Coordinates of C-alpha atoms and ligand atoms in Angstrom, one line a residue:
M1 CA 52.8 -8.4 58.8
S2 CA 50.7 -5.7 60.4
V3 CA 49.4 -6.0 64.0
A4 CA 45.8 -6.0 62.8
E5 CA 46.5 -9.0 60.6
K6 CA 48.1 -10.9 63.4
G7 CA 44.8 -10.9 65.3
G8 CA 43.4 -13.7 63.2
L9 CA 46.6 -15.8 62.9
T10 CA 46.4 -19.5 63.0
A11 CA 49.2 -21.9 62.7
L12 CA 49.2 -25.3 61.1
L13 CA 51.8 -27.9 61.9
R14 CA 52.3 -30.8 59.4
S15 CA 54.4 -33.8 60.2
S16 CA 54.6 -37.4 59.2
A17 CA 53.8 -38.7 62.8
P18 CA 51.5 -37.0 65.3
P19 CA 53.3 -34.7 67.6
T20 CA 53.5 -35.5 71.3
A21 CA 51.7 -33.2 73.8
E22 CA 55.1 -32.0 75.0
Q23 CA 56.1 -31.0 71.5
L24 CA 52.9 -29.1 71.0
L25 CA 53.5 -27.2 74.1
R26 CA 57.0 -26.2 72.9
F27 CA 55.6 -25.1 69.6
E28 CA 53.0 -22.9 71.3
S29 CA 55.5 -21.2 73.5
W30 CA 57.8 -20.6 70.5
L31 CA 54.9 -19.1 68.5
R32 CA 54.1 -16.8 71.5
L33 CA 57.7 -15.7 71.6
R34 CA 58.0 -15.1 67.9
Y35 CA 54.6 -13.4 67.3
G36 CA 54.1 -11.9 70.7
E37 CA 50.6 -13.4 71.2
D38 CA 48.8 -16.7 71.7
I39 CA 48.2 -18.4 68.3
A40 CA 45.8 -21.2 67.8
L41 CA 47.9 -24.2 66.7
D42 CA 46.4 -27.0 64.6
W43 CA 48.2 -30.0 63.3
E44 CA 47.7 -32.7 60.7
V45 CA 49.6 -35.8 59.6
D46 CA 51.1 -35.4 56.2
A47 CA 53.1 -38.4 54.9
S48 CA 54.9 -36.2 52.3
V49 CA 56.8 -34.3 55.1
R50 CA 59.7 -36.5 55.9
G51 CA 62.1 -36.3 58.9
G52 CA 60.7 -33.2 60.6
F53 CA 57.8 -30.8 60.2
T54 CA 56.5 -27.8 58.4
L55 CA 54.7 -25.0 60.0
S56 CA 52.5 -22.4 58.3
V57 CA 51.6 -19.2 60.1
G58 CA 49.6 -16.8 57.9
S59 CA 51.8 -16.4 54.9
D60 CA 55.0 -17.4 56.8
F61 CA 56.2 -20.9 56.1
F62 CA 58.8 -22.7 58.2
D63 CA 60.3 -25.7 56.6
W64 CA 62.0 -28.0 59.1
S65 CA 61.6 -31.2 57.0
L66 CA 64.5 -33.2 55.8
E67 CA 64.0 -31.8 52.3
G68 CA 63.9 -28.2 53.6
R69 CA 67.1 -28.5 55.5
I70 CA 68.9 -30.1 52.6
K71 CA 67.7 -27.2 50.4
Q72 CA 68.9 -24.7 53.0
F73 CA 72.3 -26.4 53.1
S74 CA 72.7 -26.6 49.4
E75 CA 71.9 -22.9 49.0
T76 CA 74.5 -22.1 51.6
V77 CA 77.1 -24.1 49.7
R78 CA 76.1 -22.5 46.4
D79 CA 76.4 -19.0 47.8
L80 CA 79.9 -19.9 49.0
S81 CA 81.0 -21.4 45.8
G82 CA 79.7 -18.4 43.9
K83 CA 82.4 -16.4 45.7
G84 CA 85.0 -18.2 43.6
E85 CA 87.0 -19.5 46.5
R86 CA 88.2 -23.0 46.8
L87 CA 85.3 -25.3 47.5
L88 CA 86.6 -28.1 49.7
P89 CA 87.8 -26.1 52.7
L90 CA 84.6 -24.0 52.3
I91 CA 82.4 -27.0 52.4
R92 CA 84.3 -28.3 55.5
S93 CA 83.8 -25.1 57.4
A94 CA 80.2 -24.8 56.2
I95 CA 79.5 -28.2 57.6
D96 CA 81.2 -27.4 60.9
D97 CA 79.5 -24.0 61.3
W98 CA 76.2 -24.9 59.8
N99 CA 73.3 -24.0 62.0
P100 CA 69.9 -24.6 60.4
E101 CA 67.7 -21.6 60.9
V102 CA 64.0 -21.6 61.5
A103 CA 63.6 -18.8 59.0
P104 CA 60.2 -18.2 57.5
R105 CA 59.8 -18.4 53.7
E106 CA 56.9 -16.5 52.2
Q107 CA 54.3 -18.9 50.9
G108 CA 51.4 -18.2 48.7
T109 CA 48.6 -20.2 47.1
V110 CA 47.8 -20.6 43.5
I111 CA 44.3 -19.2 42.9
S112 CA 43.9 -20.0 39.3
V113 CA 46.1 -21.3 36.5
G114 CA 45.7 -21.5 32.7
D115 CA 47.3 -20.5 29.4
G116 CA 50.7 -20.4 31.0
I117 CA 49.6 -17.8 33.6
A118 CA 49.2 -18.4 37.3
N119 CA 47.4 -16.1 39.8
V120 CA 48.9 -16.4 43.2
S121 CA 47.6 -15.0 46.5
G122 CA 49.6 -14.4 49.7
L123 CA 53.1 -13.4 48.4
D124 CA 52.7 -9.8 49.5
N125 CA 56.4 -8.9 49.3
A126 CA 57.2 -10.4 45.9
A127 CA 58.7 -7.9 43.4
Y128 CA 58.1 -7.3 39.7
G129 CA 60.2 -9.7 37.7
E130 CA 60.9 -12.0 40.7
I131 CA 61.1 -15.7 40.1
I132 CA 58.4 -17.7 42.0
V133 CA 59.0 -21.4 42.6
F134 CA 55.9 -23.6 42.4
D135 CA 55.4 -27.1 43.6
K136 CA 57.3 -29.7 41.6
G137 CA 60.0 -27.0 40.9
V138 CA 58.1 -25.2 38.1
R139 CA 59.2 -21.6 37.9
G140 CA 57.3 -18.5 37.1
M141 CA 58.1 -14.8 36.8
V142 CA 56.0 -12.0 38.4
Q143 CA 54.5 -9.8 35.8
N144 CA 51.4 -8.3 37.5
L145 CA 51.2 -6.9 41.0
S146 CA 47.8 -6.1 42.3
E147 CA 46.4 -6.0 45.8
G148 CA 46.5 -9.4 47.4
R149 CA 47.3 -11.1 44.1
L150 CA 50.2 -11.7 41.7
G151 CA 50.1 -12.7 38.1
C152 CA 53.0 -14.9 37.1
V153 CA 54.0 -16.2 33.7
L154 CA 55.1 -19.8 33.9
F155 CA 58.1 -21.5 32.3
G156 CA 58.5 -25.2 31.9
D157 CA 55.9 -27.8 32.4
T158 CA 52.9 -25.7 33.3
E159 CA 50.7 -28.7 33.6
L160 CA 52.3 -29.4 37.0
V161 CA 50.9 -26.3 38.6
K162 CA 47.4 -26.7 39.9
A163 CA 45.0 -24.3 41.7
G164 CA 45.4 -24.7 45.4
S165 CA 49.1 -25.7 45.2
F166 CA 51.8 -23.7 47.0
A167 CA 54.2 -21.1 45.7
H168 CA 57.3 -19.6 47.2
R169 CA 59.4 -16.6 46.6
S170 CA 62.9 -17.1 45.4
G171 CA 64.2 -13.6 46.1
R172 CA 65.9 -13.5 42.7
T173 CA 65.1 -12.1 39.3
A174 CA 65.1 -14.2 36.2
G175 CA 68.6 -15.0 35.0
M176 CA 70.2 -16.6 32.0
P177 CA 73.2 -19.0 32.3
V178 CA 76.1 -17.6 30.3
G179 CA 79.5 -18.7 29.2
E180 CA 81.9 -19.6 26.4
E181 CA 80.4 -23.1 26.1
F182 CA 77.3 -21.7 24.6
L183 CA 79.1 -21.0 21.4
G184 CA 78.0 -23.5 18.7
R185 CA 74.9 -24.5 20.6
V186 CA 71.2 -24.2 20.2
V187 CA 69.4 -23.3 23.5
D188 CA 65.9 -22.5 24.6
A189 CA 64.9 -19.2 26.2
L190 CA 66.0 -20.4 29.6
G191 CA 69.5 -21.4 28.4
S192 CA 68.9 -25.2 28.3
P193 CA 70.4 -27.0 25.3
I194 CA 68.0 -28.3 22.8
D195 CA 70.4 -29.7 20.2
N196 CA 71.3 -33.1 21.7
G197 CA 74.8 -31.8 22.3
G198 CA 75.0 -32.6 26.0
P199 CA 74.9 -30.3 29.0
I200 CA 76.5 -26.8 28.9
R201 CA 78.6 -25.6 31.8
A202 CA 77.7 -22.0 32.6
A203 CA 80.3 -19.5 33.7
G204 CA 77.7 -17.6 35.6
Y205 CA 74.2 -16.1 35.5
F206 CA 73.3 -12.8 34.0
P207 CA 70.0 -11.1 34.8
V208 CA 67.6 -11.3 31.9
E209 CA 66.5 -7.7 32.4
S210 CA 69.3 -5.3 33.1
P211 CA 69.7 -1.6 32.6
A212 CA 71.4 -0.4 29.4
P213 CA 74.9 1.0 29.5
G214 CA 74.8 4.7 30.4
I215 CA 76.2 7.5 28.2
I216 CA 79.5 7.7 30.1
D217 CA 80.1 4.0 29.5
R218 CA 79.7 4.4 25.7
K219 CA 81.7 5.9 22.9
S220 CA 80.6 6.6 19.4
V221 CA 80.3 3.9 16.8
D222 CA 83.4 4.0 14.7
R223 CA 84.2 0.5 13.5
P224 CA 82.3 -1.2 10.6
M225 CA 80.1 -4.3 11.0
E226 CA 80.3 -5.6 7.5
T227 CA 77.3 -7.5 6.2
G228 CA 79.1 -8.7 3.1
I229 CA 76.0 -7.5 1.1
I230 CA 77.1 -4.9 -1.4
A231 CA 73.7 -3.1 -1.4
I232 CA 74.0 -2.5 2.3
D233 CA 77.8 -2.0 2.9
S234 CA 78.1 0.5 0.1
M235 CA 75.0 2.6 0.9
F236 CA 73.7 1.8 4.4
P237 CA 76.9 0.9 6.3
I238 CA 76.4 -0.5 9.7
G239 CA 78.8 0.2 12.6
R240 CA 79.6 -2.0 15.6
G241 CA 77.3 -1.1 18.4
Q242 CA 74.6 0.2 16.0
R243 CA 70.9 -1.0 15.9
E244 CA 69.8 -1.4 12.3
L245 CA 66.3 -2.7 11.6
I246 CA 65.6 -5.1 8.8
I247 CA 62.0 -4.5 7.8
G248 CA 59.8 -5.9 5.0
D249 CA 56.8 -8.1 4.2
R250 CA 56.8 -11.8 4.7
Q251 CA 59.1 -13.8 2.5
T252 CA 61.2 -10.9 1.3
G253 CA 64.6 -12.2 2.4
K254 CA 64.8 -10.6 5.9
T255 CA 66.2 -13.7 7.6
T256 CA 68.6 -14.3 4.7
I257 CA 70.2 -10.8 5.2
A258 CA 70.7 -11.4 8.9
L259 CA 72.1 -14.9 8.2
D260 CA 74.5 -13.7 5.5
T261 CA 75.7 -11.1 7.9
I262 CA 76.5 -13.9 10.4
L263 CA 78.2 -15.9 7.7
N264 CA 80.3 -12.8 6.8
Q265 CA 81.6 -12.5 10.4
K266 CA 83.8 -15.6 9.9
D267 CA 87.4 -14.9 10.9
K268 CA 86.3 -11.3 11.9
D269 CA 86.5 -11.9 15.7
C270 CA 82.8 -11.3 16.3
I271 CA 80.4 -13.5 18.2
C272 CA 76.9 -13.9 16.8
I273 CA 73.7 -14.6 18.5
Y274 CA 70.6 -15.5 16.6
V275 CA 67.3 -15.3 18.5
A276 CA 64.4 -16.9 16.8
I277 CA 61.0 -15.8 18.2
G278 CA 57.9 -17.5 17.0
Q279 CA 59.6 -19.1 14.0
K280 CA 58.9 -22.6 12.6
N281 CA 61.3 -25.1 14.1
S282 CA 62.0 -26.4 10.6
S283 CA 63.3 -23.0 9.4
V284 CA 65.5 -22.6 12.5
A285 CA 66.9 -26.1 11.9
Q286 CA 67.6 -25.2 8.3
L287 CA 69.3 -22.0 9.4
V288 CA 71.5 -23.9 11.9
E289 CA 72.4 -26.4 9.1
T290 CA 73.4 -23.5 6.9
L291 CA 75.6 -22.1 9.7
R292 CA 77.2 -25.4 10.2
R293 CA 77.8 -26.0 6.5
H294 CA 79.6 -22.7 6.2
G295 CA 81.6 -23.3 9.4
S296 CA 79.9 -20.4 11.2
L297 CA 78.1 -22.2 13.9
E298 CA 81.3 -22.3 16.1
Y299 CA 81.1 -18.6 16.8
T300 CA 77.3 -18.5 17.0
V301 CA 74.7 -19.2 19.6
V302 CA 71.1 -19.8 18.5
V303 CA 68.4 -19.1 21.1
N304 CA 65.1 -20.6 19.9
A305 CA 61.7 -19.9 21.2
S306 CA 59.7 -21.3 18.4
A307 CA 56.0 -20.8 17.6
S308 CA 55.2 -24.0 19.4
E309 CA 56.6 -22.7 22.7
S310 CA 54.5 -20.8 25.3
V311 CA 54.2 -17.1 24.9
S312 CA 56.2 -16.6 28.1
M313 CA 59.2 -18.3 26.5
Q314 CA 58.8 -16.2 23.3
Y315 CA 58.5 -13.1 25.5
I316 CA 61.7 -13.7 27.4
A317 CA 63.8 -15.1 24.5
P318 CA 65.3 -11.8 23.2
Y319 CA 66.2 -10.6 26.7
A320 CA 67.8 -14.0 27.4
G321 CA 69.8 -13.7 24.1
C322 CA 70.7 -10.1 25.0
A323 CA 72.0 -11.2 28.5
L324 CA 74.2 -13.8 26.7
G325 CA 75.5 -11.0 24.4
E326 CA 76.2 -8.8 27.3
Y327 CA 78.4 -11.5 28.8
F328 CA 80.6 -11.4 25.8
M329 CA 80.4 -7.6 25.3
N330 CA 81.5 -7.1 28.9
K331 CA 84.6 -9.2 28.2
G332 CA 85.6 -6.7 25.5
K333 CA 84.3 -8.8 22.5
D334 CA 82.2 -7.7 19.6
V335 CA 78.8 -9.2 19.4
L336 CA 76.2 -9.3 16.7
I337 CA 72.7 -10.1 17.8
V338 CA 69.7 -10.8 15.5
Y339 CA 66.2 -10.7 16.8
D340 CA 64.0 -12.6 14.3
D341 CA 61.4 -11.2 14.6
L342 CA 60.1 -8.5 17.0
S343 CA 56.7 -8.3 15.5
K344 CA 56.1 -11.9 16.7
H345 CA 57.6 -10.9 20.0
A346 CA 55.1 -8.0 20.3
I347 CA 52.3 -10.5 19.4
A348 CA 53.5 -12.9 22.2
Y349 CA 53.6 -10.0 24.6
R350 CA 50.1 -8.9 23.6
A351 CA 48.8 -12.4 24.2
L352 CA 50.5 -12.5 27.6
S353 CA 49.2 -9.1 28.6
L354 CA 45.6 -9.9 27.6
L355 CA 45.8 -13.1 29.6
L356 CA 47.1 -11.0 32.6
E357 CA 44.0 -8.9 32.1
R358 CA 45.9 -5.7 31.3
S359 CA 43.8 -3.2 29.4
P360 CA 44.4 -3.3 25.7
G361 CA 45.4 -0.2 23.8
R362 CA 46.1 0.6 20.1
E363 CA 45.7 -2.6 18.0
A364 CA 45.0 -4.4 21.3
Y365 CA 48.7 -4.1 22.3
P366 CA 49.3 -3.1 25.9
G367 CA 50.4 0.5 26.6
D368 CA 54.0 -0.4 27.4
V369 CA 54.7 -2.2 24.1
F370 CA 57.1 0.6 23.1
Y371 CA 59.1 0.2 26.3
L372 CA 59.1 -3.6 25.6
H373 CA 61.4 -3.0 22.7
S374 CA 63.2 0.1 23.7
R375 CA 64.6 -1.4 26.8
L376 CA 65.8 -4.4 24.7
L377 CA 67.4 -2.4 21.9
E378 CA 69.0 0.2 24.2
R379 CA 71.2 -2.5 25.5
A380 CA 73.1 -2.6 22.2
A381 CA 76.2 -0.4 22.6
Q382 CA 79.8 0.4 21.8
L383 CA 81.4 0.4 25.2
S384 CA 84.1 2.9 26.0
E385 CA 87.7 1.8 26.4
A386 CA 87.4 2.1 30.2
K387 CA 84.6 -0.6 30.0
G388 CA 86.7 -2.9 27.8
G389 CA 85.7 -1.5 24.4
G390 CA 83.3 -4.4 23.6
S391 CA 80.3 -3.9 21.4
M392 CA 76.9 -5.3 20.7
T393 CA 75.3 -4.6 17.3
A394 CA 71.6 -5.4 17.1
L395 CA 69.8 -6.4 13.9
P396 CA 66.1 -6.6 14.9
I397 CA 63.7 -7.8 12.2
V398 CA 60.2 -6.7 11.7
E399 CA 57.5 -8.0 9.4
T400 CA 55.1 -5.6 7.8
Q401 CA 51.7 -6.2 6.3
A402 CA 51.4 -5.2 2.7
G403 CA 54.4 -2.9 3.0
D404 CA 52.8 -0.7 5.6
V405 CA 55.7 0.8 7.6
S406 CA 53.3 3.2 9.4
A407 CA 51.6 0.5 11.5
Y408 CA 52.0 0.6 15.2
I409 CA 54.9 -1.8 15.9
P410 CA 57.0 -0.9 12.8
T411 CA 56.9 2.8 13.6
N412 CA 57.8 2.1 17.2
I413 CA 60.8 0.1 16.3
I414 CA 61.9 2.4 13.5
S415 CA 62.0 5.2 16.0
I416 CA 64.1 3.2 18.4
T417 CA 66.7 2.0 15.9
D418 CA 69.5 3.9 14.1
G419 CA 68.1 3.2 10.6
Q420 CA 66.4 0.5 8.6
I421 CA 67.0 -1.7 5.6
F422 CA 63.6 -1.7 3.9
L423 CA 62.9 -4.8 1.7
E424 CA 60.4 -4.5 -1.1
S425 CA 58.3 -7.5 -2.0
S426 CA 57.9 -6.3 -5.7
F427 CA 61.6 -6.2 -6.1
F428 CA 62.0 -9.6 -4.5
R429 CA 59.4 -11.1 -6.9
S430 CA 61.0 -9.5 -9.9
G431 CA 64.3 -11.1 -9.0
Q432 CA 66.1 -8.1 -7.5
R433 CA 67.5 -9.9 -4.5
P434 CA 68.4 -8.8 -1.8
A435 CA 65.3 -6.6 -2.3
V436 CA 66.7 -3.5 -0.7
N437 CA 64.6 -0.4 -1.4
V438 CA 67.3 2.3 -1.8
G439 CA 64.9 5.2 -1.3
L440 CA 63.4 4.1 2.0
S441 CA 66.4 2.6 3.6
V442 CA 68.8 4.6 5.8
S443 CA 71.6 4.2 8.3
R444 CA 72.1 7.1 10.6
V445 CA 75.4 6.4 12.4
G446 CA 77.2 3.8 10.3
G447 CA 78.7 6.3 7.9
A448 CA 81.3 7.2 10.5
A449 CA 82.3 3.6 10.7
Q450 CA 82.6 2.8 7.0
T451 CA 86.0 1.8 5.8
K452 CA 87.8 4.7 4.0
A453 CA 88.2 2.7 0.8
M454 CA 84.5 1.7 0.8
K455 CA 83.4 5.3 1.3
K456 CA 85.5 6.5 -1.6
A457 CA 84.5 3.6 -3.9
A458 CA 80.8 3.9 -3.1
G459 CA 81.0 7.6 -4.0
T460 CA 78.0 8.6 -6.0
I461 CA 76.1 5.3 -6.1
R462 CA 73.1 6.5 -4.1
I463 CA 72.7 9.7 -6.2
D464 CA 73.1 7.7 -9.4
L465 CA 70.4 5.3 -8.3
A466 CA 68.1 8.0 -7.2
Q467 CA 68.5 9.7 -10.6
F468 CA 67.9 6.4 -12.3
R469 CA 64.7 5.8 -10.4
E470 CA 63.3 9.2 -11.2
M471 CA 64.2 8.9 -14.9
E472 CA 62.8 5.4 -15.1
V473 CA 59.4 6.6 -13.9
F474 CA 59.4 9.6 -16.4
T475 CA 60.5 7.5 -19.4
Q476 CA 58.2 4.6 -18.8
F477 CA 55.7 5.6 -21.5
S478 CA 57.9 7.4 -24.0
S479 CA 59.6 5.5 -26.8
D480 CA 61.9 8.0 -28.5
L481 CA 64.6 8.9 -26.0
D482 CA 67.7 10.9 -26.7
E483 CA 71.0 9.2 -26.5
A484 CA 72.1 10.7 -23.2
T485 CA 68.9 9.5 -21.4
K486 CA 69.2 6.1 -22.9
N487 CA 72.8 5.8 -21.6
Q488 CA 71.7 6.9 -18.2
L489 CA 69.0 4.3 -18.2
T490 CA 71.3 1.4 -19.2
Y491 CA 73.8 2.5 -16.6
G492 CA 71.2 2.6 -13.9
Q493 CA 69.9 -0.8 -14.9
S494 CA 73.4 -2.3 -14.7
L495 CA 73.9 -0.7 -11.3
M496 CA 70.7 -2.4 -10.1
R497 CA 72.2 -5.7 -11.4
L498 CA 75.4 -5.1 -9.5
L499 CA 73.3 -4.9 -6.3
R500 CA 71.9 -8.4 -7.0
Q501 CA 73.7 -11.0 -4.9
K502 CA 73.3 -14.7 -4.4
Q503 CA 72.3 -15.7 -0.9
H504 CA 75.0 -17.1 1.5
S505 CA 77.8 -15.6 -0.6
P506 CA 78.9 -12.5 1.3
L507 CA 81.5 -10.4 -0.5
Q508 CA 84.7 -9.2 1.3
M509 CA 85.3 -5.5 1.5
Y510 CA 88.1 -5.5 -1.1
E511 CA 85.8 -7.4 -3.6
Q512 CA 83.0 -4.8 -3.1
V513 CA 85.5 -2.0 -3.6
I514 CA 86.8 -3.4 -6.9
L515 CA 83.3 -4.0 -8.2
L516 CA 82.1 -0.5 -7.2
V517 CA 85.2 1.2 -8.8
A518 CA 84.7 -0.7 -12.0
M519 CA 80.9 -0.2 -12.2
L520 CA 80.8 3.5 -11.2
N521 CA 83.5 4.3 -13.8
K522 CA 81.4 2.7 -16.5
V523 CA 83.8 -0.1 -17.2
M524 CA 80.9 -2.5 -17.7
V525 CA 78.7 -0.2 -19.7
N526 CA 76.6 -1.9 -22.3
V527 CA 77.5 -5.4 -21.0
P528 CA 74.1 -7.2 -21.6
L529 CA 72.0 -7.0 -18.4
S530 CA 71.8 -10.7 -18.0
E531 CA 75.6 -11.0 -18.0
V532 CA 76.4 -8.2 -15.6
N533 CA 76.6 -10.6 -12.6
L534 CA 78.7 -13.0 -14.6
C535 CA 81.0 -10.2 -15.6
C536 CA 81.4 -9.1 -12.0
E537 CA 82.2 -12.6 -10.9
S538 CA 84.8 -13.2 -13.6
L539 CA 86.3 -9.8 -12.9
L540 CA 86.8 -10.7 -9.3
N541 CA 88.3 -14.1 -10.2
H542 CA 90.7 -12.4 -12.6
M543 CA 91.7 -9.8 -10.0
R544 CA 92.3 -12.5 -7.3
S545 CA 94.4 -14.6 -9.6
T546 CA 96.4 -11.9 -11.4
R547 CA 96.4 -8.9 -9.0
E548 CA 96.7 -10.5 -5.6
D549 CA 98.7 -7.4 -4.6
I550 CA 95.7 -5.0 -5.1
C551 CA 93.4 -7.3 -3.1
S552 CA 95.7 -7.7 -0.2
E553 CA 96.6 -4.0 0.0
L554 CA 92.9 -3.1 0.1
S555 CA 92.2 -5.6 2.8
A556 CA 95.2 -4.7 4.9
I557 CA 95.1 -0.9 4.7
G558 CA 91.5 -0.2 3.8
V559 CA 92.4 3.0 1.9
L560 CA 91.8 3.6 -1.7
S561 CA 94.6 5.8 -2.9
P562 CA 94.3 7.5 -6.3
E563 CA 97.1 5.2 -7.6
L564 CA 95.4 2.1 -6.4
R565 CA 92.1 3.3 -7.9
A566 CA 93.8 3.9 -11.3
E567 CA 95.4 0.4 -11.2
I568 CA 92.0 -1.3 -10.4
L569 CA 90.4 0.7 -13.3
S570 CA 93.1 -0.1 -15.9
T571 CA 93.1 -3.9 -15.0
A572 CA 89.3 -4.1 -14.9
K573 CA 89.0 -2.2 -18.2
A574 CA 91.5 -4.4 -19.9
F575 CA 89.8 -7.5 -18.7
V576 CA 86.2 -6.5 -19.4
D577 CA 87.1 -5.1 -22.9
A578 CA 88.8 -8.4 -23.7
A579 CA 86.0 -10.6 -22.4
W580 CA 83.2 -8.5 -23.7
P581 CA 84.3 -7.0 -27.0
P582 CA 82.0 -4.4 -28.6
S583 CA 80.3 -7.2 -30.6
L584 CA 79.1 -8.8 -27.4
R585 CA 77.8 -5.6 -25.9
R586 CA 74.3 -4.3 -26.4
Ligands
ATP601 P1 59.6 -14.9 6.5 O1 58.7 -13.7 6.4 O2 59.0 -16.2 6.2 O3 60.4 -14.9 7.7 P2 61.9 -13.8 5.2 O4 61.5 -12.4 4.9 O5 62.7 -14.0 6.4 O6 60.6 -14.7 5.3 P3 63.7 -15.5 3.9 O7 63.3 -16.7 4.6 O8 65.0 -14.9 4.2 O9 62.6 -14.4 4.0 O10 63.8 -15.7 2.3 C1 62.7 -16.2 1.6 C2 63.2 -17.1 0.5 O11 63.9 -16.3 -0.4 C3 64.1 -18.2 1.0 O12 63.8 -19.4 0.3 C4 65.5 -17.7 0.6 O13 66.3 -18.8 0.3 C5 65.2 -16.9 -0.7 N1 66.2 -15.8 -0.8 C6 66.4 -14.8 0.1 N2 67.4 -14.0 -0.4 C7 67.8 -14.5 -1.5 C8 68.8 -14.1 -2.5 N3 69.6 -13.0 -2.3 N4 68.9 -14.8 -3.6 C9 68.1 -15.9 -3.8 N5 67.2 -16.3 -3.0 C10 67.0 -15.6 -1.8
MG602 MG1 62.4 -14.9 8.3

C-alpha cells in the first residue's frame, strides 16, 4: 500500500459483542504501530463473527474469529501433510508450536456478477490465473486484470455470489486433483466425480495451466499409436506423442474414430482420457456405456463439461484433462487424450471473453484464441528417457461448417497439429465409413513410428488410391473403356471397400497386414463389391484358425519378411479362390 493511500485509511472492527473501551484503545495502538499513523477505528456488532473479531483496514483483512483461526490451523496442517511426512507427530508438534498470526489477507468486494463472471475491486495484488475465494466458498479464476478491477470466471454455484459480497485471494493457481483412482471414472472439469461412484482419493494436485515440456525434455516420436482403423494406420500412421487432428462436418463419425482408438488401446498399456466439451450429456453417457461394454473404461478417464455446464467449466475442461494426462505421462506411462471438440471450446472461450468485455477480433473470437489451443496442444509430447520416457498423444477434434477447412478455428488448429484426418460428409452418406478423405488427410511425423510390417504391407496403397480417384473422375462420362482401365477401376473400388470398417471393431496390426497384403496383390480381384468386406472377414477367420503361426509371428516381431509375405499370399489366394470361384466373381 502506498503512503498516499494510507492517508485516507479507516479501520472497521466487527465482533459479536461490543468491544470494551480498553480493547478499543489496544486496537488503536496496534494500528498505529502497524501502519505508522493514527487510523480512525469504527466498530460494529456482527452476529456472524463468532469467538473473536475481524478487522478490515483498507484492502487488508485480519481474521481473528474462531472460523479464521481454524482455517489458519487447517492450512498449516495441510501444508505439513503435503510434505509427505508422517502426520501424527507433525500434528502434535504443529499443535505445540502453533502461534496464530495476525496476518492480513487481501480482501476485495464484488462489484457486479452475472453470466458466471464476477468483477471484483480491491484485490490489487492478485495474479492472472489465481483462484479467488468468494463468500460461501465459491471459487473463481482471475481472467482479466485492469486497474482497480479484476474479472473472474466463477466455478460451482455462481448464484451464491452477490454484488457487495467479499472475495479473498488464495495465492494459488487453479489445480486439478490427479491420481490412479481417476481411472474408470467420469469427472467434471474440476475433478469431482459425476458418476455416482463415490469419492475419489487424489494423489496430488497438478496445475491446470503448466508450461509444455521443452525441447531438451523431448525425443522424437518413434512408437506407433495404433487406432485399429485400417484407413488410418495404413496411410496416416499416428505415433505416440503426436498431435493428430480429426476434422469434419457434424455427424461424420469424428467421435467414433476417437472412441475406436480408445477401444483399440486395450491391453496395450496406454491410459486414455476423453474430454467432452459442450457435448450432449446423453451422447457422453452413451460413449461411457460403449467403453464399459468393451471393457475399456478401466483404463480411461472421462472429463465431461457438457453443453449444460457454464462456459467457464467448458473453457477449463481440456486443460484439466491435460493436467491429468501429465500426471500419468510424468510417471513414464503412455497417454492418449481426446479433446471432443475444440470448436466448441473456442466458442465457450469467445462467450467468456465477450462477457469479460475483451475486444472481439476475427469471427468475434478474441485475439488470443490461437494461443488458447497452442498452449494446450503443445503439452502433448514424447518425453526423453531422462524424463521417464512417457508420452501423451493428443487427438483434438474440430467440427467444420460445410467442409470449410479454411475457416478461422480449423486453420489455426491445423497449423498447430502434426496432421489431420479429414472426414468427408458425402463419403459418410454414401456408406464409405469411416469417411476418411485420403487426398486431404496427412500425418507428418507418424511415418517414423509405423511398424515395419505395416509400412511394407501398406506399400503403394496411397498411390493406388490417388490413381483410382483421378481415373474415376475422367471415366465418369465415358462408357467404352479399355480392359486395363476397367481393371484399374474395379481394383480401386475394392480398395475403397477394404477401407470400410464397422464401428467399435478395431483391427489388430497383424489383421491389417494380412488384409493389405492380400488386397494389394490382387488376391480379391473381381470379388463382387458387396462381398469384399465379407471376404476380408472370412479370410481373417481362416487365417486365425489355420495359420495361427503367421498371426503370432506378425504380432510378436512386427516385421514382414519376404517369406512371411509369400506364405500369407499363398494361403490367402488358396482360400479366396476356393470360396469365390470364377463363377462367383464379377
Ligand atoms: P457430431 O458432429 O454430432 O459430434 P460426429 O462427427 O462425432 O458427430 P459420430 O457421433 O461419431 O459423429 O457418428 C455419427 C453416427 O454415425 C453415429 O450414430 C455413429 O454410430 C455412426 N457411425 C460412425 N462411424 C461409423 C462406422 N464406421 N460405421 C457405421 N456407423 C458409424
Ligand atoms: Mg462427436
